[in-house]
PDB file of C-alpha atoms and ligand atoms in Angstrom:
ATOM      1  CA  MET S 660      12.270 -17.887  10.665  1.00  0.00           C
ATOM      2  CA  GLN S 661      12.011 -19.813   7.808  1.00  0.00           C
ATOM      3  CA  VAL S 662      12.486 -18.975   4.769  1.00  0.00           C
ATOM      4  CA  VAL S 663      10.853 -19.699   1.413  1.00  0.00           C
ATOM      5  CA  ARG S 664      11.678 -19.127  -1.851  1.00  0.00           C
ATOM      6  CA  THR S 665       9.177 -21.599  -3.492  1.00  0.00           C
ATOM      7  CA  VAL S 666       5.310 -22.613  -4.278  1.00  0.00           C
ATOM      8  CA  THR S 667       5.737 -25.988  -3.865  1.00  0.00           C
ATOM      9  CA  GLN S 668       7.806 -25.940  -0.623  1.00  0.00           C
ATOM     10  CA  TRP S 669       5.376 -23.510   1.083  1.00  0.00           C
ATOM     11  CA  ARG S 670       2.045 -25.853  -0.269  1.00  0.00           C
ATOM     12  CA  SER S 671       4.335 -28.731   1.931  1.00  0.00           C
ATOM     13  CA  ILE S 672       4.516 -25.487   4.849  1.00  0.00           C
ATOM     14  CA  ARG S 673       0.567 -24.854   4.919  1.00  0.00           C
ATOM     15  CA  ARG S 674      -0.533 -28.072   4.714  1.00  0.00           C
ATOM     16  CA  SER S 675       1.351 -28.542   7.976  1.00  0.00           C
ATOM     17  CA  LEU S 676      -0.468 -25.500   9.881  1.00  0.00           C
ATOM     18  CA  SER S 677      -3.546 -25.432  11.056  1.00  0.00           C
ATOM     19  CA  SER S 678      -5.926 -23.554  11.162  1.00  0.00           C
ATOM     20  CA  GLN S 679      -8.032 -24.690  13.950  1.00  0.00           C
ATOM     21  CA  THR S 680      -5.807 -23.376  15.885  1.00  0.00           C
ATOM     22  CA  GLN S 681      -3.936 -21.024  14.825  1.00  0.00           C
ATOM     23  CA  ARG S 682      -3.834 -18.171  13.763  1.00  0.00           C
ATOM     24  CA  ILE S 683      -1.918 -17.239  10.206  1.00  0.00           C
ATOM     25  CA  GLY S 684      -1.973 -13.352   9.057  1.00  0.00           C
ATOM     26  CA  LEU S 685      -0.513 -12.013   5.719  1.00  0.00           C
ATOM     27  CA  VAL S 686       1.593  -9.471   5.163  1.00  0.00           C
ATOM     28  CA  PRO S 687       1.970  -8.325   1.412  1.00  0.00           C
ATOM     29  CA  THR S 688       5.046  -5.870   0.110  1.00  0.00           C
ATOM     30  CA  MET S 689       7.532  -5.736  -2.026  1.00  0.00           C
ATOM     31  CA  GLY S 690      10.033  -5.757   0.178  1.00  0.00           C
ATOM     32  CA  PHE S 691      13.176  -3.173   0.143  1.00  0.00           C
ATOM     33  CA  LEU S 692      11.229  -2.879   3.737  1.00  0.00           C
ATOM     34  CA  HIS S 693      10.939  -0.035   6.333  1.00  0.00           C
ATOM     35  CA  ASP S 694       8.920   0.784   9.133  1.00  0.00           C
ATOM     36  CA  GLY S 695       5.809   1.574   7.298  1.00  0.00           C
ATOM     37  CA  HIS S 696       6.259  -2.685   7.245  1.00  0.00           C
ATOM     38  CA  LEU S 697       7.265  -3.257  10.463  1.00  0.00           C
ATOM     39  CA  SER S 698       4.465  -1.628  12.011  1.00  0.00           C
ATOM     40  CA  LEU S 699       2.553  -3.690   9.609  1.00  0.00           C
ATOM     41  CA  ILE S 700       4.174  -7.404  11.433  1.00  0.00           C
ATOM     42  CA  ARG S 701       3.574  -5.350  14.750  1.00  0.00           C
ATOM     43  CA  ILE S 702      -0.368  -5.083  14.520  1.00  0.00           C
ATOM     44  CA  ALA S 703      -0.562  -8.090  12.486  1.00  0.00           C
ATOM     45  CA  ARG S 704       1.621 -10.339  16.240  1.00  0.00           C
ATOM     46  CA  GLN S 705      -1.446  -9.197  17.982  1.00  0.00           C
ATOM     47  CA  HIS S 706      -3.834 -10.594  16.149  1.00  0.00           C
ATOM     48  CA  CYS S 707      -1.886 -13.805  15.123  1.00  0.00           C
ATOM     49  CA  ASP S 708      -0.179 -16.608  15.994  1.00  0.00           C
ATOM     50  CA  ILE S 709       1.850 -17.415  12.951  1.00  0.00           C
ATOM     51  CA  ILE S 710       2.614 -14.193  10.363  1.00  0.00           C
ATOM     52  CA  VAL S 711       3.877 -14.925   7.023  1.00  0.00           C
ATOM     53  CA  VAL S 712       5.269 -11.774   5.665  1.00  0.00           C
ATOM     54  CA  THR S 713       5.904 -12.347   1.378  1.00  0.00           C
ATOM     55  CA  CYS S 714       8.233  -9.707  -0.913  1.00  0.00           C
ATOM     56  CA  PHE S 715       7.562  -9.585  -4.288  1.00  0.00           C
ATOM     57  CA  VAL S 716       8.320  -7.215  -6.241  1.00  0.00           C
ATOM     58  CA  ASN S 717       4.933  -8.119  -8.777  1.00  0.00           C
ATOM     59  CA  PRO S 718       5.246  -7.677 -12.147  1.00  0.00           C
ATOM     60  CA  THR S 719       1.584  -6.784 -13.431  1.00  0.00           C
ATOM     61  CA  GLN S 720       1.095  -3.747 -11.016  1.00  0.00           C
ATOM     62  CA  PHE S 721       3.533  -1.788 -12.938  1.00  0.00           C
ATOM     63  CA  VAL S 722       2.963   0.249 -16.172  1.00  0.00           C
ATOM     64  CA  PRO S 723       5.232   0.042 -18.954  1.00  0.00           C
ATOM     65  CA  GLY S 724       7.997   3.317 -18.358  1.00  0.00           C
ATOM     66  CA  GLU S 725       7.626   1.898 -14.732  1.00  0.00           C
ATOM     67  CA  ASP S 726      10.629   1.526 -12.812  1.00  0.00           C
ATOM     68  CA  PHE S 727       9.887  -2.022 -12.712  1.00  0.00           C
ATOM     69  CA  GLU S 728      13.078  -3.502 -13.134  1.00  0.00           C
ATOM     70  CA  ARG S 729      15.219  -0.175 -10.883  1.00  0.00           C
ATOM     71  CA  TYR S 730      12.947  -1.197  -7.969  1.00  0.00           C
ATOM     72  CA  PRO S 731      14.922  -0.923  -4.933  1.00  0.00           C
ATOM     73  CA  ARG S 732      15.572  -4.496  -2.942  1.00  0.00           C
ATOM     74  CA  ASP S 733      17.518  -5.763  -0.238  1.00  0.00           C
ATOM     75  CA  GLU S 734      16.757  -9.053   0.491  1.00  0.00           C
ATOM     76  CA  ASN S 735      19.167 -10.089   2.817  1.00  0.00           C
ATOM     77  CA  ARG S 736      19.103  -6.819   4.350  1.00  0.00           C
ATOM     78  CA  ASP S 737      14.935  -7.594   4.938  1.00  0.00           C
ATOM     79  CA  LEU S 738      14.890 -10.974   6.281  1.00  0.00           C
ATOM     80  CA  ALA S 739      17.353  -9.572   9.125  1.00  0.00           C
ATOM     81  CA  LEU S 740      15.146  -7.138   9.584  1.00  0.00           C
ATOM     82  CA  LEU S 741      12.384 -10.212   9.651  1.00  0.00           C
ATOM     83  CA  LYS S 742      14.016 -12.199  11.104  1.00  0.00           C
ATOM     84  CA  GLN S 743      14.432  -9.018  14.729  1.00  0.00           C
ATOM     85  CA  GLU S 744      10.356  -8.832  14.061  1.00  0.00           C
ATOM     86  CA  GLY S 745       9.652 -12.299  14.979  1.00  0.00           C
ATOM     87  CA  VAL S 746       8.390 -13.169  12.118  1.00  0.00           C
ATOM     88  CA  ASP S 747       7.545 -17.101  11.393  1.00  0.00           C
ATOM     89  CA  TYR S 748       7.469 -17.619   7.254  1.00  0.00           C
ATOM     90  CA  VAL S 749       8.708 -15.227   4.698  1.00  0.00           C
ATOM     91  CA  LEU S 750       7.879 -15.965   0.943  1.00  0.00           C
ATOM     92  CA  LEU S 751       9.884 -15.049  -1.440  1.00  0.00           C
ATOM     93  CA  PRO S 752       8.976 -17.150  -4.903  1.00  0.00           C
ATOM     94  CA  GLY S 753      10.543 -15.633  -7.875  1.00  0.00           C
ATOM     95  CA  GLY S 754       8.436 -14.041 -10.725  1.00  0.00           C
ATOM     96  CA  ASP S 755       7.825 -17.260 -12.651  1.00  0.00           C
ATOM     97  CA  ASP S 756       6.712 -19.310 -10.164  1.00  0.00           C
ATOM     98  CA  ILE S 757       4.374 -17.113  -9.479  1.00  0.00           C
ATOM     99  CA  TYR S 758       3.484 -16.252 -12.972  1.00  0.00           C
ATOM    100  CA  PRO S 759       4.941 -19.543 -14.873  1.00  0.00           C
ATOM    101  CA  GLU S 760       4.567 -19.642 -18.372  1.00  0.00           C
ATOM    102  CA  GLY S 761       1.222 -19.758 -19.992  1.00  0.00           C
ATOM    103  CA  PHE S 762      -0.367 -17.814 -16.907  1.00  0.00           C
ATOM    104  CA  SER S 763      -3.099 -15.032 -18.155  1.00  0.00           C
ATOM    105  CA  THR S 764      -5.580 -15.029 -16.055  1.00  0.00           C
ATOM    106  CA  SER S 765      -6.839 -11.832 -14.048  1.00  0.00           C
ATOM    107  CA  ILE S 766      -8.902 -10.379 -11.865  1.00  0.00           C
ATOM    108  CA  GLN S 767     -10.929  -7.595 -12.607  1.00  0.00           C
ATOM    109  CA  PRO S 768     -10.852  -4.697  -9.916  1.00  0.00           C
ATOM    110  CA  PRO S 769     -14.152  -3.281  -8.399  1.00  0.00           C
ATOM    111  CA  ALA S 770     -15.346  -0.123  -9.483  1.00  0.00           C
ATOM    112  CA  SER S 771     -13.366   1.651  -6.636  1.00  0.00           C
ATOM    113  CA  SER S 772      -9.935   1.245  -8.622  1.00  0.00           C
ATOM    114  CA  GLN S 773     -11.263   3.940 -11.625  1.00  0.00           C
ATOM    115  CA  GLY S 774      -9.927   7.097 -10.969  1.00  0.00           C
ATOM    116  CA  TRP S 775      -7.476   8.563  -9.618  1.00  0.00           C
ATOM    117  CA  CYS S 776      -3.809   5.843  -9.271  1.00  0.00           C
ATOM    118  CA  GLY S 777      -6.315   3.659 -11.991  1.00  0.00           C
ATOM    119  CA  GLN S 778      -6.334   6.515 -13.951  1.00  0.00           C
ATOM    120  CA  SER S 779      -2.849   7.818 -14.067  1.00  0.00           C
ATOM    121  CA  ARG S 780      -1.453   3.774 -13.882  1.00  0.00           C
ATOM    122  CA  PRO S 781      -3.688   1.579 -16.196  1.00  0.00           C
ATOM    123  CA  GLY S 782      -3.847  -2.037 -15.304  1.00  0.00           C
ATOM    124  CA  HIS S 783      -2.235  -1.640 -12.280  1.00  0.00           C
ATOM    125  CA  PHE S 784      -5.265  -2.536  -9.682  1.00  0.00           C
ATOM    126  CA  GLN S 785      -5.561  -5.577 -11.599  1.00  0.00           C
ATOM    127  CA  GLY S 786      -2.262  -6.478 -11.590  1.00  0.00           C
ATOM    128  CA  VAL S 787      -3.045  -5.543  -7.519  1.00  0.00           C
ATOM    129  CA  CYS S 788      -6.118  -7.633  -7.318  1.00  0.00           C
ATOM    130  CA  THR S 789      -4.987 -11.044  -8.991  1.00  0.00           C
ATOM    131  CA  ILE S 790      -0.734 -11.295  -7.399  1.00  0.00           C
ATOM    132  CA  VAL S 791      -3.369 -10.221  -3.901  1.00  0.00           C
ATOM    133  CA  SER S 792      -5.606 -12.919  -4.838  1.00  0.00           C
ATOM    134  CA  ILE S 793      -2.241 -15.946  -5.592  1.00  0.00           C
ATOM    135  CA  LEU S 794      -1.574 -14.172  -2.320  1.00  0.00           C
ATOM    136  CA  PHE S 795      -4.618 -15.116  -0.937  1.00  0.00           C
ATOM    137  CA  ASN S 796      -4.683 -18.565  -1.925  1.00  0.00           C
ATOM    138  CA  LEU S 797      -1.281 -19.708  -1.909  1.00  0.00           C
ATOM    139  CA  VAL S 798      -1.469 -18.875   2.226  1.00  0.00           C
ATOM    140  CA  GLN S 799      -4.798 -19.479   2.940  1.00  0.00           C
ATOM    141  CA  PRO S 800      -4.781 -16.501   6.190  1.00  0.00           C
ATOM    142  CA  HIS S 801      -7.241 -15.448   8.343  1.00  0.00           C
ATOM    143  CA  PHE S 802      -6.281 -11.399   8.303  1.00  0.00           C
ATOM    144  CA  ALA S 803      -4.529  -9.956   5.895  1.00  0.00           C
ATOM    145  CA  PHE S 804      -2.488  -6.405   6.502  1.00  0.00           C
ATOM    146  CA  PHE S 805      -2.699  -3.539   4.100  1.00  0.00           C
ATOM    147  CA  GLY S 806      -1.311   0.089   5.351  1.00  0.00           C
ATOM    148  CA  ARG S 807      -3.600   3.015   4.712  1.00  0.00           C
ATOM    149  CA  LYS S 808      -0.497   4.942   2.471  1.00  0.00           C
ATOM    150  CA  ASP S 809      -1.972   3.333  -0.236  1.00  0.00           C
ATOM    151  CA  ALA S 810      -5.441   3.988   0.466  1.00  0.00           C
ATOM    152  CA  GLN S 811      -7.390   3.279  -2.832  1.00  0.00           C
ATOM    153  CA  GLN S 812      -5.582   0.218  -2.908  1.00  0.00           C
ATOM    154  CA  CYS S 813      -7.205  -0.546   0.250  1.00  0.00           C
ATOM    155  CA  ALA S 814     -11.079   0.263  -0.506  1.00  0.00           C
ATOM    156  CA  VAL S 815      -9.858  -2.424  -3.506  1.00  0.00           C
ATOM    157  CA  ILE S 816      -8.852  -5.112  -1.111  1.00  0.00           C
ATOM    158  CA  GLN S 817     -11.406  -4.450   1.311  1.00  0.00           C
ATOM    159  CA  ALA S 818     -14.686  -5.103  -1.985  1.00  0.00           C
ATOM    160  CA  MET S 819     -12.632  -7.636  -3.766  1.00  0.00           C
ATOM    161  CA  THR S 820     -12.693  -9.749  -0.574  1.00  0.00           C
ATOM    162  CA  ARG S 821     -16.106  -9.006  -0.169  1.00  0.00           C
ATOM    163  CA  ASP S 822     -16.774  -9.752  -4.155  1.00  0.00           C
ATOM    164  CA  LEU S 823     -15.137 -13.082  -3.745  1.00  0.00           C
ATOM    165  CA  ASN S 824     -16.026 -13.776  -0.399  1.00  0.00           C
ATOM    166  CA  PHE S 825     -12.961 -14.822   0.284  1.00  0.00           C
ATOM    167  CA  PRO S 826     -12.760 -16.160   3.636  1.00  0.00           C
ATOM    168  CA  ILE S 827     -10.102 -13.121   5.404  1.00  0.00           C
ATOM    169  CA  GLU S 828     -10.362  -9.624   7.408  1.00  0.00           C
ATOM    170  CA  ILE S 829      -8.643  -7.158   6.011  1.00  0.00           C
ATOM    171  CA  VAL S 830      -6.908  -4.851   8.175  1.00  0.00           C
ATOM    172  CA  LEU S 831      -5.836  -1.492   7.173  1.00  0.00           C
ATOM    173  CA  CYS S 832      -3.128   0.261   9.264  1.00  0.00           C
ATOM    174  CA  PRO S 833      -1.858   3.942   9.867  1.00  0.00           C
ATOM    175  CA  ILE S 834       0.552   4.823   8.031  1.00  0.00           C
ATOM    176  CA  VAL S 835       4.056   5.558   8.862  1.00  0.00           C
ATOM    177  CA  ARG S 836       5.525   9.537   8.517  1.00  0.00           C
ATOM    178  CA  GLU S 837       9.005  10.577   8.890  1.00  0.00           C
ATOM    179  CA  SER S 838       9.328  12.595  12.120  1.00  0.00           C
ATOM    180  CA  ASP S 839       8.856  15.596   9.285  1.00  0.00           C
ATOM    181  CA  GLY S 840       5.510  14.657   7.684  1.00  0.00           C
ATOM    182  CA  LEU S 841       6.554  12.705   4.209  1.00  0.00           C
ATOM    183  CA  ALA S 842       5.384   9.260   4.323  1.00  0.00           C
ATOM    184  CA  MET S 843       6.953   6.409   4.454  1.00  0.00           C
ATOM    185  CA  SER S 844       7.936   4.632   1.124  1.00  0.00           C
ATOM    186  CA  SER S 845      10.803   2.203  -1.377  1.00  0.00           C
ATOM    187  CA  ARG S 846      10.401   4.529  -2.872  1.00  0.00           C
ATOM    188  CA  ASN S 847      12.000   7.572  -1.167  1.00  0.00           C
ATOM    189  CA  VAL S 848      15.958   6.118  -1.389  1.00  0.00           C
ATOM    190  CA  TYR S 849      15.286   7.500  -5.274  1.00  0.00           C
ATOM    191  CA  LEU S 850      14.787  10.474  -3.314  1.00  0.00           C
ATOM    192  CA  SER S 851      18.321  13.409  -3.669  1.00  0.00           C
ATOM    193  CA  ASP S 852      18.369  15.811  -0.388  1.00  0.00           C
ATOM    194  CA  GLU S 853      16.842  18.693  -2.460  1.00  0.00           C
ATOM    195  CA  GLU S 854      13.845  16.591  -3.985  1.00  0.00           C
ATOM    196  CA  ARG S 855      13.439  15.280  -0.661  1.00  0.00           C
ATOM    197  CA  ARG S 856      12.747  18.835   0.517  1.00  0.00           C
ATOM    198  CA  ARG S 857      10.638  18.775  -2.306  1.00  0.00           C
ATOM    199  CA  ALA S 858       8.892  16.353  -1.399  1.00  0.00           C
ATOM    200  CA  LEU S 859       7.542  17.804   1.679  1.00  0.00           C
ATOM    201  CA  VAL S 860       5.192  19.324  -0.073  1.00  0.00           C
ATOM    202  CA  LEU S 861       2.223  16.681  -0.158  1.00  0.00           C
ATOM    203  CA  SER S 862       1.312  15.890   3.373  1.00  0.00           C
ATOM    204  CA  LYS S 863       2.058  20.080   3.951  1.00  0.00           C
ATOM    205  CA  THR S 864      -1.199  20.937   1.859  1.00  0.00           C
ATOM    206  CA  LEU S 865      -2.930  17.773   2.765  1.00  0.00           C
ATOM    207  CA  ARG S 866      -2.221  18.870   6.212  1.00  0.00           C
ATOM    208  CA  LEU S 867      -3.777  22.608   4.976  1.00  0.00           C
ATOM    209  CA  GLY S 868      -6.396  20.956   3.379  1.00  0.00           C
ATOM    210  CA  LEU S 869      -7.400  19.718   6.775  1.00  0.00           C
ATOM    211  CA  THR S 870      -6.313  22.642   9.270  1.00  0.00           C
ATOM    212  CA  LEU S 871      -9.328  24.120   6.178  1.00  0.00           C
ATOM    213  CA  PHE S 872     -11.574  21.736   6.936  1.00  0.00           C
ATOM    214  CA  GLN S 873     -11.595  22.358  10.621  1.00  0.00           C
ATOM    215  CA  GLN S 874     -11.357  26.145   9.785  1.00  0.00           C
ATOM    216  CA  GLY S 875     -15.286  26.176   7.996  1.00  0.00           C
ATOM    217  CA  VAL S 876     -14.630  25.535   4.749  1.00  0.00           C
ATOM    218  CA  VAL S 877     -16.752  21.947   3.306  1.00  0.00           C
ATOM    219  CA  ASP S 878     -17.124  22.988   0.253  1.00  0.00           C
ATOM    220  CA  SER S 879     -14.164  21.397  -1.982  1.00  0.00           C
ATOM    221  CA  GLN S 880     -13.095  22.622  -5.059  1.00  0.00           C
ATOM    222  CA  ALA S 881     -11.831  25.823  -2.856  1.00  0.00           C
ATOM    223  CA  VAL S 882      -9.664  23.015  -0.961  1.00  0.00           C
ATOM    224  CA  LEU S 883      -8.893  21.671  -4.079  1.00  0.00           C
ATOM    225  CA  ASP S 884      -7.821  24.796  -5.436  1.00  0.00           C
ATOM    226  CA  GLU S 885      -5.821  26.626  -1.957  1.00  0.00           C
ATOM    227  CA  GLY S 886      -3.600  22.523  -3.086  1.00  0.00           C
ATOM    228  CA  LYS S 887      -3.038  22.501  -6.507  1.00  0.00           C
ATOM    229  CA  LYS S 888      -1.924  26.361  -5.777  1.00  0.00           C
ATOM    230  CA  GLN S 889       0.901  25.261  -3.046  1.00  0.00           C
ATOM    231  CA  ILE S 890       1.877  22.125  -5.474  1.00  0.00           C
ATOM    232  CA  GLN S 891       2.408  24.180  -8.539  1.00  0.00           C
ATOM    233  CA  THR S 892       4.717  26.861  -6.360  1.00  0.00           C
ATOM    234  CA  MET S 893       7.322  23.864  -5.680  1.00  0.00           C
ATOM    235  CA  GLU S 894       9.547  23.919  -8.025  1.00  0.00           C
ATOM    236  CA  GLY S 895      10.189  20.576  -9.308  1.00  0.00           C
ATOM    237  CA  VAL S 896       7.874  19.144  -8.760  1.00  0.00           C
ATOM    238  CA  ARG S 897       4.685  18.094 -10.523  1.00  0.00           C
ATOM    239  CA  LEU S 898       0.507  17.255  -8.998  1.00  0.00           C
ATOM    240  CA  ASP S 899      -0.565  14.500 -10.537  1.00  0.00           C
ATOM    241  CA  TYR S 900      -3.404  14.796  -9.233  1.00  0.00           C
ATOM    242  CA  LEU S 901      -5.035  15.799  -6.052  1.00  0.00           C
ATOM    243  CA  GLY S 902      -8.417  15.114  -5.050  1.00  0.00           C
ATOM    244  CA  VAL S 903     -11.250  14.502  -1.760  1.00  0.00           C
ATOM    245  CA  VAL S 904     -13.418  11.348  -2.298  1.00  0.00           C
ATOM    246  CA  ASN S 905     -15.531   8.932  -0.242  1.00  0.00           C
ATOM    247  CA  GLN S 906     -13.293   6.424   2.080  1.00  0.00           C
ATOM    248  CA  ASN S 907     -15.964   3.274   0.765  1.00  0.00           C
ATOM    249  CA  THR S 908     -16.691   4.549  -3.183  1.00  0.00           C
ATOM    250  CA  PHE S 909     -13.194   6.557  -3.823  1.00  0.00           C
ATOM    251  CA  LYS S 910     -15.642   9.281  -5.700  1.00  0.00           C
ATOM    252  CA  SER S 911     -15.254  12.600  -5.971  1.00  0.00           C
ATOM    253  CA  VAL S 912     -17.390  14.872  -3.088  1.00  0.00           C
ATOM    254  CA  SER S 913     -18.289  18.110  -2.895  1.00  0.00           C
ATOM    255  CA  ILE S 914     -18.999  18.733   0.295  1.00  0.00           C
ATOM    256  CA  ILE S 915     -16.418  17.185   2.189  1.00  0.00           C
ATOM    257  CA  GLN S 916     -17.672  15.117   5.651  1.00  0.00           C
ATOM    258  CA  PRO S 917     -15.830  14.034   8.276  1.00  0.00           C
ATOM    259  CA  GLY S 918     -14.020  10.924   6.901  1.00  0.00           C
ATOM    260  CA  ASN S 919     -13.440  11.318   4.038  1.00  0.00           C
ATOM    261  CA  TYR S 920     -10.063  11.370   1.975  1.00  0.00           C
ATOM    262  CA  TYR S 921      -7.937  14.204   0.775  1.00  0.00           C
ATOM    263  CA  ILE S 922      -5.668  11.906  -2.002  1.00  0.00           C
ATOM    264  CA  GLY S 923      -2.782  13.125  -3.436  1.00  0.00           C
ATOM    265  CA  ALA S 924      -0.020  11.846  -5.866  1.00  0.00           C
ATOM    266  CA  MET S 925       2.944  13.951  -7.957  1.00  0.00           C
ATOM    267  CA  TYR S 926       6.166  13.732  -8.557  1.00  0.00           C
ATOM    268  CA  VAL S 927       8.888  14.430  -7.183  1.00  0.00           C
ATOM    269  CA  GLY S 928      11.335  14.355 -10.078  1.00  0.00           C
ATOM    270  CA  THR S 929      10.902  11.255 -11.396  1.00  0.00           C
ATOM    271  CA  THR S 930       9.325  10.039  -8.395  1.00  0.00           C
ATOM    272  CA  ARG S 931       6.083   9.420  -8.297  1.00  0.00           C
ATOM    273  CA  LEU S 932       5.290   9.660  -3.796  1.00  0.00           C
ATOM    274  CA  ILE S 933       1.338   9.415  -2.955  1.00  0.00           C
ATOM    275  CA  ASP S 934       0.515  10.627   0.373  1.00  0.00           C
ATOM    276  CA  ASN S 935      -3.365  11.338   1.874  1.00  0.00           C
ATOM    277  CA  MET S 936      -5.504  11.826   4.677  1.00  0.00           C
ATOM    278  CA  VAL S 937      -8.912  12.880   6.993  1.00  0.00           C
ATOM    279  CA  PHE S 938     -10.695  15.460   6.724  1.00  0.00           C
ATOM    280  CA  GLY S 939     -11.258  15.782  10.614  1.00  0.00           C
ATOM    281  CA  LEU S 940      -9.233  12.541  12.274  1.00  0.00           C
ATOM    282  CA  GLY S 941      -5.981  13.582  10.264  1.00  0.00           C
ATOM    283  CA  GLU S 942      -4.563  10.551  10.032  1.00  0.00           C
ATOM    284  CA  ALA S 943      -6.931   6.916  10.351  1.00  0.00           C
ATOM    285  CA  PRO S 944      -5.896   4.735  13.290  1.00  0.00           C
ATOM    286  CA  CYS S 945      -5.649   0.746  12.822  1.00  0.00           C
ATOM    287  CA  SER S 946      -9.283  -0.806  11.137  1.00  0.00           C
ATOM    288  CA  GLU S 947     -10.092  -3.475  14.497  1.00  0.00           C
TER     289      GLU S 947
HETATM  290  P1  AMP D2193       5.274  -2.587  -0.900  1.00  0.00           P
HETATM  291  O1  AMP D2193       6.101  -2.941  -0.415  1.00  0.00           O
HETATM  292  O2  AMP D2193       5.177  -1.076  -0.643  1.00  0.00           O
HETATM  293  O3  AMP D2193       4.305  -2.534  -1.492  1.00  0.00           O
HETATM  294  O4  AMP D2193       4.044  -1.680   0.961  1.00  0.00           O
HETATM  295  C1  AMP D2193       3.803  -2.984   1.489  1.00  0.00           C
HETATM  296  C2  AMP D2193       2.757  -2.811   1.885  1.00  0.00           C
HETATM  297  O5  AMP D2193       3.237  -1.749   3.372  1.00  0.00           O
HETATM  298  C3  AMP D2193       1.362  -2.013   2.252  1.00  0.00           C
HETATM  299  O6  AMP D2193       0.498  -2.480   2.277  1.00  0.00           O
HETATM  300  C4  AMP D2193       1.703  -1.114   1.885  1.00  0.00           C
HETATM  301  O7  AMP D2193       0.841  -0.002   1.890  1.00  0.00           O
HETATM  302  C5  AMP D2193       2.832  -0.937   2.901  1.00  0.00           C
HETATM  303  N1  AMP D2193       2.498   0.137   3.474  1.00  0.00           N
HETATM  304  C6  AMP D2193       3.469   1.046   3.180  1.00  0.00           C
HETATM  305  N2  AMP D2193       4.344   1.997   3.014  1.00  0.00           N
HETATM  306  C7  AMP D2193       3.825   2.585   4.186  1.00  0.00           C
HETATM  307  C8  AMP D2193       3.361   3.259   4.771  1.00  0.00           C
HETATM  308  N3  AMP D2193       4.928   3.939   5.577  1.00  0.00           N
HETATM  309  N4  AMP D2193       2.951   3.967   7.275  1.00  0.00           N
HETATM  310  C9  AMP D2193       1.968   2.099   6.752  1.00  0.00           C
HETATM  311  N5  AMP D2193       2.186   1.582   5.606  1.00  0.00           N
HETATM  312  C10 AMP D2193       2.694   0.941   4.624  1.00  0.00           C
END
């Protein structure tokens, strides 16, 4: 496994790789890896000869006042895990290397970025689209792998890839959960034991919505009302949003159809958590 710390070094490596004979896969992350990240790498291995993982805590996708400075980082642990997974290249660029002085370009995100996380975190998806475009151009992969935990991000990246004609196949990978249902996230490390227990209300609420749908409830408002009640009665938790949306546009739907997403975000103390499930399916499978 080769650890690459500068754009210049990576460019010369990339020139030596053949796009004709080798399938290159990109797994972008912000580091502090967990089994959710590792599952993306394992899926990438099924498609690709060369796997490139990036670990970069991207400042432009954090909104002022968010946790950019204190976002968890553990480079040595990440490198050990990536080595175990048989990753070929790890890119650990510095902030100034990606955004050198004078950098002022950004990508205007597609319509699916509006609302939900796009509304709670203004500018977030612009930062995501910008860094992902930079990484696409640097790595020039055949495939790129994203986790469905960030469902709106998946829709945004798919639309951006299509609209800008990046010659890259986007593979969406299933959510990896703890045994009690909590979606894995680097931010879970912020939670105290009590908060960790309270955090479960999000996945339980989504699961309950899916059960209601199975029992014949198709009115999204009825599902949302029940969901909001669940979350609002949990102490120490503040709802950010709950929504029932079309899986591609991320627009609200009033009558639930199989395949629509039940999405939610909430704060447990100061930690913001997101999750989603798919009506009629539970967890969405790998998108290949
Ligand atoms: P992050 O480091 O949080 O920016 O995540 C990097 C990639 O891993 C993104 O594509 C995420 O959607 C994905 N990811 C994070 N958590 C999970 C999870 N629990 N299950 C599946 N994918 C995940």
